[in-house]
CSV table of C-alpha atoms in Angstrom, one decimal:
chain,number,residue,atom,x,y,z
B,1,MET,CA,111.0,128.1,92.0
B,2,ALA,CA,107.4,127.0,91.5
B,3,VAL,CA,105.4,124.0,93.0
B,4,SER,CA,102.3,122.9,91.1
B,5,VAL,CA,100.1,119.9,90.7
B,6,ALA,CA,101.2,117.7,87.8
B,7,VAL,CA,98.4,115.1,88.0
B,8,ASP,CA,95.3,116.2,89.7
B,9,GLU,CA,93.9,112.7,90.4
B,10,PRO,CA,94.6,112.0,94.1
B,11,GLY,CA,95.6,108.5,95.2
B,12,ILE,CA,95.6,107.0,98.7
B,13,LEU,CA,99.4,106.5,99.1
B,14,MET,CA,101.3,107.7,96.0
B,15,GLU,CA,104.9,106.6,96.1
B,16,GLY,CA,108.1,105.6,94.3
B,17,PRO,CA,108.3,108.1,91.4
B,18,HIS,CA,110.8,107.0,88.7
B,19,TRP,CA,111.6,108.9,85.6
B,20,ASP,CA,112.2,106.7,82.5
B,21,ASP,CA,114.3,108.8,80.2
B,22,ARG,CA,113.9,106.3,77.4
B,23,SER,CA,110.2,106.9,77.0
B,24,GLY,CA,109.9,110.3,78.7
B,25,THR,CA,107.4,108.9,81.2
B,26,LEU,CA,107.1,108.9,84.9
B,27,LEU,CA,106.4,105.6,86.7
B,28,TYR,CA,104.9,105.7,90.2
B,29,VAL,CA,102.6,103.6,92.4
B,30,ASP,CA,99.6,104.0,94.7
B,31,ILE,CA,100.4,101.5,97.4
B,32,HIS,CA,97.0,101.2,99.0
B,33,GLY,CA,95.2,101.8,95.8
B,34,GLN,CA,97.1,98.8,94.3
B,35,HIS,CA,98.0,100.6,91.1
B,36,VAL,CA,101.1,101.3,89.0
B,37,HIS,CA,100.8,104.5,87.0
B,38,ARG,CA,102.7,105.5,83.9
B,39,TRP,CA,102.3,109.2,83.0
B,40,ASP,CA,103.5,111.2,80.0
B,41,PRO,CA,104.0,114.9,81.0
B,42,VAL,CA,103.9,116.0,77.4
B,43,THR,CA,100.7,114.4,76.3
B,44,LYS,CA,99.3,114.2,79.9
B,45,HIS,CA,98.2,110.6,79.1
B,46,LYS,CA,98.3,108.2,82.1
B,47,ASP,CA,98.1,104.4,81.9
B,48,THR,CA,97.1,102.7,85.1
B,49,TYR,CA,97.9,99.0,85.8
B,50,ASP,CA,95.9,97.1,88.5
B,51,ILE,CA,98.0,95.1,90.9
B,52,ASP,CA,96.3,92.5,93.1
B,53,CYS,CA,98.0,93.6,96.3
B,54,MET,CA,99.8,96.6,97.8
B,55,VAL,CA,102.6,97.6,95.4
B,56,GLY,CA,105.5,99.3,97.0
B,57,THR,CA,107.6,100.3,94.1
B,58,VAL,CA,108.2,100.0,90.3
B,59,VAL,CA,111.2,100.4,88.0
B,60,PRO,CA,111.5,99.8,84.3
B,61,ARG,CA,113.3,96.7,82.9
B,62,GLU,CA,116.0,97.1,80.3
B,63,SER,CA,114.3,94.5,78.2
B,64,GLY,CA,110.9,96.2,78.3
B,65,GLY,CA,108.1,96.4,80.8
B,66,ALA,CA,108.8,96.9,84.5
B,67,VAL,CA,109.6,95.0,87.7
B,68,VAL,CA,107.5,95.6,90.7
B,69,ALA,CA,107.9,94.8,94.4
B,70,ALA,CA,104.3,94.1,95.5
B,71,GLY,CA,103.1,92.3,98.6
B,72,THR,CA,106.1,90.1,99.4
B,73,LYS,CA,106.9,89.3,95.8
B,74,PHE,CA,109.1,90.6,93.0
B,75,ALA,CA,107.2,90.4,89.7
B,76,PHE,CA,107.5,91.4,86.1
B,77,LEU,CA,104.8,93.7,84.6
B,78,ASP,CA,104.2,93.6,80.9
B,79,PHE,CA,102.9,97.0,79.8
B,80,GLU,CA,101.3,95.5,76.6
B,81,THR,CA,99.4,92.5,78.1
B,82,ARG,CA,99.1,94.1,81.6
B,83,GLN,CA,100.1,90.7,83.0
B,84,LEU,CA,102.2,90.1,86.1
B,85,THR,CA,104.7,87.2,86.2
B,86,ASP,CA,106.0,86.3,89.7
B,87,VAL,CA,109.8,86.2,90.0
B,88,ALA,CA,110.6,85.6,93.7
B,89,THR,CA,108.9,85.7,97.1
B,90,VAL,CA,110.4,87.0,100.4
B,91,ASP,CA,109.4,87.1,104.1
B,92,GLN,CA,107.3,83.9,103.7
B,93,HIS,CA,107.1,83.5,107.4
B,94,LYS,CA,105.8,87.1,107.9
B,95,PRO,CA,102.4,87.1,106.1
B,96,THR,CA,101.5,90.7,107.1
B,97,ASN,CA,104.8,92.1,105.7
B,98,ARG,CA,104.9,94.0,102.4
B,99,PHE,CA,107.4,95.6,100.2
B,100,ASN,CA,107.9,99.4,100.4
B,101,ASP,CA,110.4,101.6,98.5
B,102,GLY,CA,113.0,100.4,96.1
B,103,LYS,CA,115.5,101.4,93.4
B,104,CYS,CA,118.1,100.0,91.0
B,105,ASP,CA,121.9,100.3,91.3
B,106,ALA,CA,124.2,101.0,88.4
B,107,ALA,CA,124.8,97.3,87.8
B,108,GLY,CA,121.1,96.8,87.2
B,109,ARG,CA,120.2,95.1,90.4
B,110,PHE,CA,116.8,96.0,92.0
B,111,TRP,CA,116.9,96.8,95.8
B,112,ALA,CA,113.7,96.9,97.7
B,113,GLY,CA,112.8,96.6,101.4
B,114,THR,CA,109.9,95.3,103.4
B,115,MET,CA,108.0,96.5,106.5
B,116,GLY,CA,105.5,95.1,108.9
B,117,ALA,CA,101.8,95.7,109.3
B,118,GLU,CA,100.8,99.4,109.5
B,119,PRO,CA,97.3,99.8,111.0
B,120,VAL,CA,98.0,103.6,111.4
B,121,PRO,CA,100.4,105.6,109.3
B,122,THR,CA,104.0,105.4,110.7
B,123,LYS,CA,102.7,103.1,113.5
B,124,VAL,CA,104.1,99.7,112.4
B,125,GLU,CA,105.1,96.3,113.7
B,126,ARG,CA,108.7,97.1,114.6
B,127,LYS,CA,111.9,95.5,113.4
B,128,VAL,CA,110.3,92.8,111.1
B,129,GLY,CA,111.3,94.2,107.7
B,130,SER,CA,114.5,93.6,105.7
B,131,LEU,CA,116.3,95.0,102.7
B,132,TYR,CA,116.5,92.7,99.7
B,133,CYS,CA,118.4,92.7,96.4
B,134,LEU,CA,117.0,91.1,93.2
B,135,HIS,CA,120.0,90.3,91.2
B,136,THR,CA,120.0,90.3,87.4
B,137,ASP,CA,120.0,86.5,87.3
B,138,GLY,CA,116.8,86.4,89.3
B,139,ASN,CA,118.3,85.4,92.6
B,140,VAL,CA,117.4,87.3,95.7
B,141,THR,CA,119.7,88.0,98.7
B,142,LYS,CA,118.9,89.7,102.0
B,143,ALA,CA,121.2,92.6,102.8
B,144,PHE,CA,120.1,93.0,106.4
B,145,ASN,CA,117.0,92.7,108.7
B,146,GLU,CA,115.5,94.3,111.8
B,147,VAL,CA,114.1,97.2,109.6
B,148,ASP,CA,111.0,99.2,110.7
B,149,ILE,CA,110.0,101.0,107.4
B,150,SER,CA,112.4,100.4,104.5
B,151,ASN,CA,112.5,103.6,102.5
B,152,GLY,CA,114.6,105.9,100.4
B,153,LEU,CA,117.7,104.7,98.5
B,154,ALA,CA,120.4,106.6,96.6
B,155,TRP,CA,123.9,106.1,95.4
B,156,THR,CA,126.8,108.5,94.9
B,157,SER,CA,128.0,109.2,91.3
B,158,ASP,CA,131.0,107.0,91.8
B,159,ASN,CA,128.9,104.2,93.2
B,160,SER,CA,131.1,104.0,96.3
B,161,ILE,CA,128.4,104.9,98.8
B,162,MET,CA,124.7,103.8,99.2
B,163,TYR,CA,122.4,106.0,101.2
B,164,TYR,CA,119.4,104.4,103.0
B,165,ILE,CA,116.5,105.4,105.1
B,166,ASP,CA,114.7,103.3,107.7
B,167,SER,CA,112.0,105.9,108.4
B,168,LEU,CA,111.5,105.3,112.1
B,169,GLN,CA,115.2,105.8,112.8
B,170,TYR,CA,114.6,109.4,111.7
B,171,SER,CA,118.0,109.4,110.0
B,172,VAL,CA,119.9,108.7,106.8
B,173,ASP,CA,122.5,106.0,106.9
B,174,ALA,CA,125.4,105.5,104.5
B,175,PHE,CA,127.1,102.2,103.5
B,176,ASP,CA,130.3,101.6,101.7
B,177,PHE,CA,129.1,99.9,98.5
B,178,ASP,CA,130.8,97.5,96.1
B,179,LEU,CA,129.3,97.8,92.7
B,180,CYS,CA,130.8,94.6,91.4
B,181,THR,CA,129.4,92.4,94.1
B,182,GLY,CA,126.5,94.5,95.6
B,183,MET,CA,128.0,94.0,99.1
B,184,LEU,CA,127.4,96.6,101.8
B,185,CYS,CA,129.7,97.4,104.8
B,186,ASN,CA,130.6,100.2,107.3
B,187,ARG,CA,127.1,101.4,108.1
B,188,ARG,CA,127.0,104.8,109.7
B,189,GLN,CA,124.5,107.6,110.3
B,190,VAL,CA,125.1,110.8,108.3
B,191,MET,CA,121.9,112.8,108.9
B,192,THR,CA,119.3,113.0,111.7
B,193,PHE,CA,115.9,114.6,111.8
B,194,ASN,CA,113.4,115.8,114.5
B,195,PRO,CA,110.1,114.2,113.4
B,196,GLN,CA,108.1,116.7,115.4
B,197,VAL,CA,109.6,119.6,113.3
B,198,ASP,CA,110.7,118.0,110.1
B,199,GLY,CA,108.4,115.1,109.6
B,200,VAL,CA,109.4,111.5,109.0
B,201,PRO,CA,112.0,110.8,106.3
B,202,ASP,CA,110.5,108.8,103.5
B,203,GLY,CA,111.5,108.6,99.8
B,204,MET,CA,114.8,110.1,98.6
B,205,CYS,CA,116.8,111.0,95.5
B,206,ILE,CA,120.2,112.5,94.8
B,207,ASP,CA,121.3,115.4,92.6
B,208,THR,CA,124.4,115.9,90.5
B,209,ASP,CA,126.2,117.7,93.3
B,210,GLY,CA,125.8,114.7,95.6
B,211,LYS,CA,123.1,116.4,97.8
B,212,LEU,CA,120.1,114.4,98.9
B,213,TRP,CA,116.5,115.4,98.5
B,214,ILE,CA,114.2,113.7,101.1
B,215,ALA,CA,110.4,113.7,101.2
B,216,MET,CA,109.3,114.3,104.8
B,217,PHE,CA,106.0,112.4,105.6
B,218,ASN,CA,103.7,114.5,107.8
B,219,GLY,CA,106.1,117.4,107.2
B,220,GLY,CA,104.7,118.7,104.0
B,221,GLN,CA,108.1,119.3,102.6
B,222,VAL,CA,111.1,118.0,100.6
B,223,LEU,CA,114.4,118.7,102.3
B,224,GLN,CA,117.7,119.1,100.5
B,225,VAL,CA,120.5,117.9,102.8
B,226,ASP,CA,124.3,117.6,102.6
B,227,PRO,CA,125.2,114.1,103.7
B,228,ASN,CA,128.9,115.1,104.0
B,229,THR,CA,128.2,117.7,106.7
B,230,GLY,CA,124.8,116.4,108.1
B,231,THR,CA,123.2,119.8,107.5
B,232,GLN,CA,119.8,120.8,106.0
B,233,LEU,CA,120.3,123.2,103.0
B,234,ARG,CA,116.8,124.1,102.0
B,235,SER,CA,113.1,123.2,102.3
B,236,ILE,CA,110.6,122.9,99.5
B,237,ARG,CA,107.1,123.3,100.9
B,238,VAL,CA,104.5,121.0,99.3
B,239,PRO,CA,100.7,121.6,99.8
B,240,ALA,CA,100.2,118.0,101.1
B,241,PRO,CA,101.3,117.1,104.6
B,242,GLN,CA,101.9,113.5,103.7
B,243,THR,CA,104.8,114.1,101.3
B,244,SER,CA,106.0,110.7,100.4
B,245,SER,CA,108.8,110.6,97.7
B,246,CYS,CA,110.6,112.5,95.0
B,247,CYS,CA,112.7,112.1,91.9
B,248,PHE,CA,114.2,114.3,89.2
B,249,GLY,CA,112.7,114.0,85.7
B,250,GLY,CA,112.1,115.8,82.5
B,251,PRO,CA,114.3,116.0,79.4
B,252,ASN,CA,117.0,117.8,81.4
B,253,LEU,CA,116.4,116.0,84.7
B,254,ASP,CA,115.7,119.4,86.3
B,255,VAL,CA,112.1,119.0,87.2
B,256,MET,CA,111.4,117.4,90.6
B,257,TYR,CA,108.3,115.1,90.8
B,258,VAL,CA,106.9,114.7,94.3
B,259,THR,CA,104.3,112.1,95.4
B,260,SER,CA,102.0,112.5,98.3
B,261,ALA,CA,99.3,110.7,100.2
B,262,ARG,CA,96.0,111.0,102.1
B,263,ILE,CA,96.1,107.8,104.0
B,264,GLY,CA,93.9,107.8,107.1
B,265,TYR,CA,92.4,111.2,106.2
B,266,SER,CA,88.8,112.0,107.1
B,267,ALA,CA,86.6,113.9,104.7
B,268,GLU,CA,87.2,117.0,106.9
B,269,VAL,CA,91.0,116.7,106.7
B,270,ILE,CA,90.8,116.1,102.9
B,271,GLN,CA,88.7,119.3,102.6
B,272,GLN,CA,91.4,121.2,104.5
B,273,ASN,CA,94.2,119.6,102.3
B,274,PRO,CA,92.4,119.0,98.9
B,275,GLN,CA,95.6,118.4,97.0
B,276,SER,CA,96.8,115.6,99.3
B,277,GLY,CA,97.4,112.5,97.3
B,278,CYS,CA,98.3,114.4,94.1
B,279,LEU,CA,101.5,114.2,92.1
B,280,PHE,CA,103.4,117.5,92.2
B,281,GLN,CA,106.1,119.0,90.1
B,282,VAL,CA,108.8,121.5,91.2
B,283,THR,CA,110.5,123.7,88.6
B,284,GLY,CA,113.3,126.3,88.9
B,285,LEU,CA,115.2,124.5,91.6
B,286,GLY,CA,118.6,125.1,90.0
B,287,ALA,CA,119.5,121.5,90.6
B,288,ARG,CA,119.6,118.4,88.3
B,289,GLY,CA,119.2,114.8,89.1
B,290,THR,CA,120.9,111.6,87.9
B,291,PRO,CA,119.1,109.3,85.4
B,292,GLY,CA,116.8,106.6,86.8
B,293,LEU,CA,118.3,103.2,86.4
B,294,CYS,CA,116.6,100.1,84.9
B,295,TYR,CA,116.6,96.5,86.1
B,296,ASN,CA,118.9,94.5,83.9
B,297,GLY,CA,117.3,91.1,84.4
């Protein structure tokens, strides 16, 4: 196994990596830098799209371009014109809220959650976020509220279970999931963490064996866990304490891409952790991921 820097251009809060197997490119965001990045690991070419607010996550659209969750809006991003088209707005009565992580389900719906103001990393206005679903017809529904920091999402291969992270609960929750309707029920906790030891659970992906891989913010690691037994299986150390998210990519979906951050870092801390904020790649894991899914609206 080897961990190396994939893109040596540090951002402030890199997040939300998504492998688009149609184009062989990786999409990811810099939330505080207000950018969407689209990187080709073969040519090393990177396109950067400016967003006029904090952008929490991005996924490709089946019809072309991408959908972003930025500020408190869902919007379509046209890669050719670089223009944004607003689709829907949430949390209108909470002006300091913003979208954070998100992902699509197998029916092509886009799930993304919000969080409150965060003056200091992981110190947020509590219980003011929600998890939303942008349906393929453009309608938005709220799955639930009272969220601290809406984060990682993943589904089992049979689409019967959705895994979800609300970071300040220091756990992974599971829901019974109805793919036809998008309804959630039977919420239960399947994994817990010690933030002083492990870090804070952030972004998440799932492998073909049904094991979860979770980026641990302030932990400098990605943990592989078994949600069926609630046990940690292994730790992948990353040379960036603020490890933020992860996904599988590459032609065989066997390369793990890991985002990181340097939010709130002084010049001295950056000097001690110079690779913080970079995009990393992990090879030789012996695991494969499932394809990233597009928004079908």
